[in-house]
Short mmCIF file of C-alpha atoms in Angstrom, two decimals:
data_model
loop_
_atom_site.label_atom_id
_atom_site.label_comp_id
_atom_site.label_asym_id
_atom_site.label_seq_id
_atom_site.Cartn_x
_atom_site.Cartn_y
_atom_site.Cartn_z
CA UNK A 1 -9.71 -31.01 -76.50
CA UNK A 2 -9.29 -33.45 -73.56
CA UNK A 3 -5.83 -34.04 -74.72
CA UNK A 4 -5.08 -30.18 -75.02
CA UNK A 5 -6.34 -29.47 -71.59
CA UNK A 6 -4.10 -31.50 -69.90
CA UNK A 7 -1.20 -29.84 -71.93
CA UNK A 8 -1.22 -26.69 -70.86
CA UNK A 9 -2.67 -27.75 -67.53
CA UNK A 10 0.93 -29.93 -67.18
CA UNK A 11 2.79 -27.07 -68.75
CA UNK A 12 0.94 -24.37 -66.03
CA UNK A 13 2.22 -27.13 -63.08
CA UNK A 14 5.98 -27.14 -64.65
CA UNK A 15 6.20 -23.62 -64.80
CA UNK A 16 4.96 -23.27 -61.42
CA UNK A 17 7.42 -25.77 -60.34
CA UNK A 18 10.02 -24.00 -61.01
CA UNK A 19 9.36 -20.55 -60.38
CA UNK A 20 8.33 -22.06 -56.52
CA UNK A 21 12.11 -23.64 -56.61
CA UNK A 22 13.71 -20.66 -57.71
CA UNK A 23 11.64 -18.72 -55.19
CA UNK A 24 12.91 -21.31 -52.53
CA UNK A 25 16.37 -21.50 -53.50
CA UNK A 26 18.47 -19.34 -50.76
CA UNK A 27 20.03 -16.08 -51.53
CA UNK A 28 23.62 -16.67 -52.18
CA UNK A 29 25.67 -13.52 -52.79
CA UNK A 30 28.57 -15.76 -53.60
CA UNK A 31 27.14 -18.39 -56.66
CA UNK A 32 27.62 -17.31 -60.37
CA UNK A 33 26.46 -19.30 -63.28
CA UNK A 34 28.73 -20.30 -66.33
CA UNK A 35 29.50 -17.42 -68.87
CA UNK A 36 28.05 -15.01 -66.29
CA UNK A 37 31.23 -12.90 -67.19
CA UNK A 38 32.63 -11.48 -69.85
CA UNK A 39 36.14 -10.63 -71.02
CA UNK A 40 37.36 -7.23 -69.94
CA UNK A 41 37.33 -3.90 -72.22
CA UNK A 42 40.38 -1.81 -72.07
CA UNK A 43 39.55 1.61 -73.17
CA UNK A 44 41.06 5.23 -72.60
CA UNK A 45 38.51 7.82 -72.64
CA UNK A 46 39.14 12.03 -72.72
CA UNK A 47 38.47 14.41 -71.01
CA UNK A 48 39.01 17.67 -72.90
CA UNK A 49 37.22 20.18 -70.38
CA UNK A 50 41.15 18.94 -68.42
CA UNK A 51 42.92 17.66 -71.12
CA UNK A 52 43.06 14.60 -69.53
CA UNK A 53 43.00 10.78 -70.86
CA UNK A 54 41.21 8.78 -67.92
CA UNK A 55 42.23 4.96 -68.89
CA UNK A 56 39.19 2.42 -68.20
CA UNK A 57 38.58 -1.40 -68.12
CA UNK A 58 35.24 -2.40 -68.38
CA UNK A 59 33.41 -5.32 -67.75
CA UNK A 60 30.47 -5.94 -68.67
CA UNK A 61 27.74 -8.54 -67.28
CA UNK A 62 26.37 -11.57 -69.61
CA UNK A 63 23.03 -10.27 -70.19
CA UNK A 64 21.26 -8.15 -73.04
CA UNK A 65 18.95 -5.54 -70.32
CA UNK A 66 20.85 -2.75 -69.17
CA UNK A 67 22.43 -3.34 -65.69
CA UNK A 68 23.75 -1.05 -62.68
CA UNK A 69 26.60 0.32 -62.57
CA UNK A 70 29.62 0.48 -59.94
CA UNK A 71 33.01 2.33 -59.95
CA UNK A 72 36.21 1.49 -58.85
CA UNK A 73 39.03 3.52 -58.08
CA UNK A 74 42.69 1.87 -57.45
CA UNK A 75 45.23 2.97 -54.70
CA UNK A 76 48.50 5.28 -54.64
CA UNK A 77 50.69 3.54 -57.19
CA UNK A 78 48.10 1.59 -58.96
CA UNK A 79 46.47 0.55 -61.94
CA UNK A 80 42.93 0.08 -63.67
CA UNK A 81 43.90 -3.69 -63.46
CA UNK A 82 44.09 -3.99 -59.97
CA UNK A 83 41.64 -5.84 -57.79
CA UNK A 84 39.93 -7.63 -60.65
CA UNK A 85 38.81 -10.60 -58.19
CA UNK A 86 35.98 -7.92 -57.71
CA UNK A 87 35.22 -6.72 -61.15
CA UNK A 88 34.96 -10.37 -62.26
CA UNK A 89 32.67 -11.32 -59.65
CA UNK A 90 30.38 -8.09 -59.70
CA UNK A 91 30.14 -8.26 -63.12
CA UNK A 92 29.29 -12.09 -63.14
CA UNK A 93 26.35 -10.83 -60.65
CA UNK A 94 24.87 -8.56 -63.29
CA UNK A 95 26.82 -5.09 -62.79
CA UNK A 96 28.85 -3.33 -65.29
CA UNK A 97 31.85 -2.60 -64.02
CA UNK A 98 34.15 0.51 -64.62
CA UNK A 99 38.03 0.64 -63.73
CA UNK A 100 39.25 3.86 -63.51
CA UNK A 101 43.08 5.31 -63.50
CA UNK A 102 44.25 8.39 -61.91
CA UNK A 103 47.07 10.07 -63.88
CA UNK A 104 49.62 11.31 -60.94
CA UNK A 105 48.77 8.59 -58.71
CA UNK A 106 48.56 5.47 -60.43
CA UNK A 107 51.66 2.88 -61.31
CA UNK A 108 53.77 5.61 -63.34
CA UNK A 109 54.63 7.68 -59.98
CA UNK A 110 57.20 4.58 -58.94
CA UNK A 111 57.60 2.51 -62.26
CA UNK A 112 61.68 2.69 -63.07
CA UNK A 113 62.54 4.40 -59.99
CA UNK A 114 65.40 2.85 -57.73
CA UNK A 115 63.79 0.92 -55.48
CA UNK A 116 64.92 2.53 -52.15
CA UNK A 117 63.12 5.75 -53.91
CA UNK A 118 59.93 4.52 -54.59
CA UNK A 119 58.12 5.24 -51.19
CA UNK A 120 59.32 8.67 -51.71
CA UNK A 121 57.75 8.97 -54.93
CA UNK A 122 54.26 7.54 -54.04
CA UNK A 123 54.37 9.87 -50.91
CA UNK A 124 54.99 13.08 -52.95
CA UNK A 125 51.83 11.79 -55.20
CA UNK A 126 49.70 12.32 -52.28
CA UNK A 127 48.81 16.17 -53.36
CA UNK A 128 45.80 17.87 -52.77
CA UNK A 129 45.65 18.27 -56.85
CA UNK A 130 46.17 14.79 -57.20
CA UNK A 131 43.46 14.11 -55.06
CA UNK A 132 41.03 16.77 -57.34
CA UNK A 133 42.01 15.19 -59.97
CA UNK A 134 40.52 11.91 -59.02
CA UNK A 135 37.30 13.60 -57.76
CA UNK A 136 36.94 14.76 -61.06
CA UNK A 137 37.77 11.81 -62.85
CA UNK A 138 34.77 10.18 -61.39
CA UNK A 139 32.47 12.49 -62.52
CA UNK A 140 34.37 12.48 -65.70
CA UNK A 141 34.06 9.12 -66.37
CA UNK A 142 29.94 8.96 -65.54
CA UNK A 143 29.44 12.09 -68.23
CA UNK A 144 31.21 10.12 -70.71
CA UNK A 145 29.58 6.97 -69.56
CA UNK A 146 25.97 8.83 -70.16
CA UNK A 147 26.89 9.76 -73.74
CA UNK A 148 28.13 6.51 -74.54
CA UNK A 149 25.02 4.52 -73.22
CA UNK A 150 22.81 7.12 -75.62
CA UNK A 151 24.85 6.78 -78.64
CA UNK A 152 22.98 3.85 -81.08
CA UNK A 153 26.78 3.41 -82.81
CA UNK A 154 28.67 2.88 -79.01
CA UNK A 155 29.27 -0.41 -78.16
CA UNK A 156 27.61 0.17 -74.55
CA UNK A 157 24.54 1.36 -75.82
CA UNK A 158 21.76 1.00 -73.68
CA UNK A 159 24.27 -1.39 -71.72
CA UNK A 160 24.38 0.47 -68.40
CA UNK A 161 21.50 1.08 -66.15
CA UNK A 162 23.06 4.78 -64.70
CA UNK A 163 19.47 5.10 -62.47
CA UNK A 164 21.67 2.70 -60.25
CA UNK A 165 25.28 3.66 -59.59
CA UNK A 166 27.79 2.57 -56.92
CA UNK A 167 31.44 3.92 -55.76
CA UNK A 168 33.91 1.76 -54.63
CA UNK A 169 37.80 1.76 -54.40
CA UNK A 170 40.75 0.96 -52.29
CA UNK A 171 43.13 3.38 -49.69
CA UNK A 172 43.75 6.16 -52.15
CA UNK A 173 40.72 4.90 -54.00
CA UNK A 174 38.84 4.65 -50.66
CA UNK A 175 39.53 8.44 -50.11
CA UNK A 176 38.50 9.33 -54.12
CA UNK A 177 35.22 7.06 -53.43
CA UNK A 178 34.43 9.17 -49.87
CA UNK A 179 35.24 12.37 -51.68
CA UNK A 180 32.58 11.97 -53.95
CA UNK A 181 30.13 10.08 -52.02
CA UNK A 182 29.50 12.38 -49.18
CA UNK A 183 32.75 13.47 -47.03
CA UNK A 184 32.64 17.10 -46.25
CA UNK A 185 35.88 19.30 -46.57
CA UNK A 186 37.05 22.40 -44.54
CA UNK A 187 36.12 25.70 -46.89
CA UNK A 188 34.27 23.60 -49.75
CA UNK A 189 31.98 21.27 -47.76
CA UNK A 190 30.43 18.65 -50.31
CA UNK A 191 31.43 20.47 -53.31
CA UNK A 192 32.65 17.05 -54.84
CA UNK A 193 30.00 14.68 -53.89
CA UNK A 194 28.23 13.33 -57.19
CA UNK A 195 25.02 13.33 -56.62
CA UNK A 196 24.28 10.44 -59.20
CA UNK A 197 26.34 7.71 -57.04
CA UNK A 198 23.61 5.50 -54.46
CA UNK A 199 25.96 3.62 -52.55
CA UNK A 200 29.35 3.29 -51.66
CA UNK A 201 31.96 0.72 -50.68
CA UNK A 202 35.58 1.82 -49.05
CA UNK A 203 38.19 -0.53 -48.83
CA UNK A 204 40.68 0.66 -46.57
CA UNK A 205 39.32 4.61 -45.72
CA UNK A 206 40.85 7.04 -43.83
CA UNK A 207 39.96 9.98 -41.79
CA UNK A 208 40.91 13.80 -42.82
CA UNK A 209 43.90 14.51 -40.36
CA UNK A 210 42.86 15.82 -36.98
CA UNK A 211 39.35 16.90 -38.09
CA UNK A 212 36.53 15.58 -36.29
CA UNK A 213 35.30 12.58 -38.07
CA UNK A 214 31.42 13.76 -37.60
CA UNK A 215 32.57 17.31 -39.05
CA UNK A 216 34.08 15.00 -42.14
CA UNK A 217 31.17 12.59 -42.47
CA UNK A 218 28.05 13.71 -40.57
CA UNK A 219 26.55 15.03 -43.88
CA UNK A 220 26.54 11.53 -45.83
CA UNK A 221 23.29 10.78 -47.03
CA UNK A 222 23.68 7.78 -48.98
CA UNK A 223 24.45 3.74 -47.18
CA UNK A 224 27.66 3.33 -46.59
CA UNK A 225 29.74 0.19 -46.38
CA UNK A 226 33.41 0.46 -44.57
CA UNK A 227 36.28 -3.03 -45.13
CA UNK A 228 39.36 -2.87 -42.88
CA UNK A 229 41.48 -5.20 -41.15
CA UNK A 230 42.69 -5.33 -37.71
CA UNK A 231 46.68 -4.90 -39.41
CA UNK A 232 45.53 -2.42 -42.11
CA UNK A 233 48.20 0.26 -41.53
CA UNK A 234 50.26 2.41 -44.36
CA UNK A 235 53.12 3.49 -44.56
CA UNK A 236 52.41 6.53 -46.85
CA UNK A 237 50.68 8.77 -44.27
CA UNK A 238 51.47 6.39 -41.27
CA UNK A 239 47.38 5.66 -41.29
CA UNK A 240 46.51 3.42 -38.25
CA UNK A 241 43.57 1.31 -37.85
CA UNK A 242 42.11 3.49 -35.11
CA UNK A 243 42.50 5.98 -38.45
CA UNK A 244 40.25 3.93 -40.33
CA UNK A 245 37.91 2.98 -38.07
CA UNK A 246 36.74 6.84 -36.83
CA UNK A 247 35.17 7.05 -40.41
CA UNK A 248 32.03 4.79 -39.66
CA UNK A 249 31.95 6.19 -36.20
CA UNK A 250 31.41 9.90 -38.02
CA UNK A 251 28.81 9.11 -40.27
CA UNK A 252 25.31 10.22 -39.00
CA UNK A 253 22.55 7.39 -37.68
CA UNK A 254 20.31 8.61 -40.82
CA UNK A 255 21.63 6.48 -42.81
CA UNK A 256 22.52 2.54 -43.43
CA UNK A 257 26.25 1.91 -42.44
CA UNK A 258 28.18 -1.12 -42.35
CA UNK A 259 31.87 -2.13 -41.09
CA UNK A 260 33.83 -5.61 -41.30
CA UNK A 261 37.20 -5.82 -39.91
CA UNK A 262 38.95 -8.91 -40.91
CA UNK A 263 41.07 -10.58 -38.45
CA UNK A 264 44.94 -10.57 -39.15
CA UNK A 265 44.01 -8.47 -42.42
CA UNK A 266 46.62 -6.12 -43.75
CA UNK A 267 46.44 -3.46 -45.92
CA UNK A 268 47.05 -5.58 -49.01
CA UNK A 269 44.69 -8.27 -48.04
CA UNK A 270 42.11 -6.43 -49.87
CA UNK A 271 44.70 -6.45 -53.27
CA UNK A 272 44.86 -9.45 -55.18
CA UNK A 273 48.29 -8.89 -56.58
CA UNK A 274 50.94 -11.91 -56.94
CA UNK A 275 52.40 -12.78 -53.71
CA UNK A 276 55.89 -12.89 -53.09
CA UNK A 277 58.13 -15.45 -50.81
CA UNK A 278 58.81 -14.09 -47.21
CA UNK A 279 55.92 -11.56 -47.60
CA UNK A 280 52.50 -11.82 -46.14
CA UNK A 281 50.47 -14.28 -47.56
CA UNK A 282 46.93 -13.59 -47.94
CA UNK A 283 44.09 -15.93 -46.53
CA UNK A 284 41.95 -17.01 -48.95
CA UNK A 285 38.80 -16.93 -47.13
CA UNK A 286 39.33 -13.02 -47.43
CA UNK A 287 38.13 -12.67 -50.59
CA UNK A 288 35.36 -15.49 -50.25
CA UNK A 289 34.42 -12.35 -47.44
CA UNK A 290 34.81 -9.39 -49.40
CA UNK A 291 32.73 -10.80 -52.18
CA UNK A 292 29.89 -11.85 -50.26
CA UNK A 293 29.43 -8.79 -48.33
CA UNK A 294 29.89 -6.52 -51.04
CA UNK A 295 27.84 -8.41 -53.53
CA UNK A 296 25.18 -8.66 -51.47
CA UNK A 297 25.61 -4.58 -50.35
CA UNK A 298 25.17 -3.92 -53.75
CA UNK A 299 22.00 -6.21 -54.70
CA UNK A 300 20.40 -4.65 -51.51
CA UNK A 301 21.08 -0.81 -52.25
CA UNK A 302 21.27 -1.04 -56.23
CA UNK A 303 19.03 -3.57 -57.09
CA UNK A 304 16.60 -2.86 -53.92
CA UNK A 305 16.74 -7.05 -53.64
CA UNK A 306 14.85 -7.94 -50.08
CA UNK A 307 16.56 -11.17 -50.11
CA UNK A 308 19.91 -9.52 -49.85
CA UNK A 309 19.43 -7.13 -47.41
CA UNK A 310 17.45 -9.98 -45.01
CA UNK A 311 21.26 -12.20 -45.60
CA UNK A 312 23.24 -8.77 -45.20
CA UNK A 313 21.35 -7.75 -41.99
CA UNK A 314 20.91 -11.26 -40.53
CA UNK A 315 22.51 -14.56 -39.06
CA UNK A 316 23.73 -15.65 -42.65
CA UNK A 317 26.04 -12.54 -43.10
CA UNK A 318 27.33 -13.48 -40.08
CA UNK A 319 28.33 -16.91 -40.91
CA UNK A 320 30.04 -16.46 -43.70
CA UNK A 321 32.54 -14.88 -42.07
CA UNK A 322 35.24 -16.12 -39.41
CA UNK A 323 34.31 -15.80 -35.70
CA UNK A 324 36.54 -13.53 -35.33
CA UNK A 325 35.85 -10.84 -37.40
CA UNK A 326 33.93 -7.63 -36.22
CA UNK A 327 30.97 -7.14 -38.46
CA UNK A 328 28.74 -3.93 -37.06
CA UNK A 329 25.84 -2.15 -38.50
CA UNK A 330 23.12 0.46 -38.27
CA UNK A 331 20.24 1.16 -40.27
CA UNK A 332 18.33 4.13 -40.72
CA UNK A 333 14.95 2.44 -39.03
CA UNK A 334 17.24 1.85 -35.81
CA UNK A 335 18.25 -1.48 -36.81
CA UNK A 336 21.58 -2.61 -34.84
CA UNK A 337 24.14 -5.25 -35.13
CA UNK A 338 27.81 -5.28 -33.58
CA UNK A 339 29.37 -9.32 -33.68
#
């Protein structure tokens, strides 16, 4: 019996051990463990209330419980397999990950056009329909998610935790992603916010022509989390980075909002496509960035994780990114920080 008892009383002190080490270990929105990720699913779903096939790739995290879920939607001209960097790190943190492509935006506006003509034929995709269309799609996409995650014979059955959803995408994606997360339009208000998304991340967003930014954003009730650079400009709509910067100055001080500027950033630094000789070439501490801040946005407003939102509100944010960088933010219990 004496033998027993110190068993389980050395057992009790391991386990103890190592739940007090894993309690001290720092939060690290950056560290992944091997096989945390998964390879990608390519899948085109349809919507037959449009007629309209919405191509998806899917990743899905390394773990059997269900886990939250966060959107992506590409830019003018793109693809559902742009900006993976983030899907494979997301997903390696425990999300499930959904690509989305926008039919009238995506790469088949300028594939096999001259290419003097192409950035005519990305700016004539910029239509209000077009734009719609993408609302829609997101909403699309989480109906047919739903269904799927209920169906026992689906392959992401019971996969996707859709208590817990996030928005993200990049310049046209960042305008889909404020669209349905909160922005107001002239005549139809919110009448495309999805009420099922709880946070949102814009790479790259823009402002609604001349309208007052607080008449576009004032009504966003969900946290907010704004990426630009200090060279993010376009060419498409001639978008500055004053342009981008009047959206987190619009959105209302009842909610938690965040903005990082990169230093030196342009518009593509938030891409991770193949770089080309004589063209900009992108700083690889970017990403290291982007990761960090969004992962740990995420844990804070989808997994409610304390740890991440004392690193995302404190001196450890800070640090991870370069001195010169403007990081500001404001939470809805008056919390302030502008570096």
């Amino acid at each position: 019996m004496k033998l027993l008892s110190l068993c389980l009383f050395l057992t009790a002190s391991l386990l103890l051990l190592d739940l007090n080490s894993a309690l001290a270990e720092p939060y690290n929105p950056l560290k992944t463990t091997e096989n945390s990720s998964s390879k990608p699913i390519d899948i085109t779903m349809r919507d037959k209330n449009r007629d309209r096939d919405i191509p998806l790739r899917i990743y899905l995290p390394a773990q059997k419980q269900a886990a939250p879920v966060v959107l992506f939607s590409h830019g003018l001209g793109g693809s559902r397999t742009g900006c993976q960097y983030l899907g494979e790190h997301w997903s390696a943190r425990g999300y499930v990950v959904v690509y989305m492509q926008h039919a009238g935006s995506d790469e088949t506006v300028w594939k096999g056009v001259p290419v003097l003509e192409r950035l005519k034929a990305l700016k004539s995709a910029t239509t209000l329909q077009n734009t719609v269309d993408r609302y829609q799609d997101v909403s699309a996409v989480l109906d047919q998610l739903s269904l799927w995650n209920n169906d026992a014979t689906n392959q992401f059955h019971k996969k996707l935790d859709l208590r817990h959803i996030g928005m993200s995408g990049h310049s046209y994606g960042a305008v889909t992603t404020q669209g349905v997360s909160g922005q107001a339009w002239r005549l139809v208000g919110q009448r495309f916010t999805d009420p099922r998304i709880e946070a949102a991340v814009m790479f790259s967003p823009s402002t609604q022509g001349r309208t007052d930014p607080a008449l576009s954003f004032g009504e966003v009730n969900i946290p907010w989390l704004l990426l630009t650079g200090t060279k993010d400009t376009s060419p498409i709509n001639d978008t500055t980075v004053e342009d981008r910067r009047k959206v987190y100055q619009g959105l209302p001080d009842t909610i938690d909002k965040y903005e990082l500027v990169l230093i030196d950033a342009p518009h593509s630094a938030f891409a991770d496509g193949t770089e080309r000789p004589g063209r900009f070439r992108r700083n690889p501490k970017y990403h290291e960035e982007i990761l960090a801040v969004t992962t740990a946005f995420w844990d804070t407003y989808l997994r409610q994780n304390e740890q991440a939102r004392v690193w995302l509100q404190g001196k450890p944010c800070q640090q991870q990114l370069d001195p010169k960088d403007e990081w500001q933010f404001q939470t809805r219990s008056g919390k302030k920080a502008k570096e």
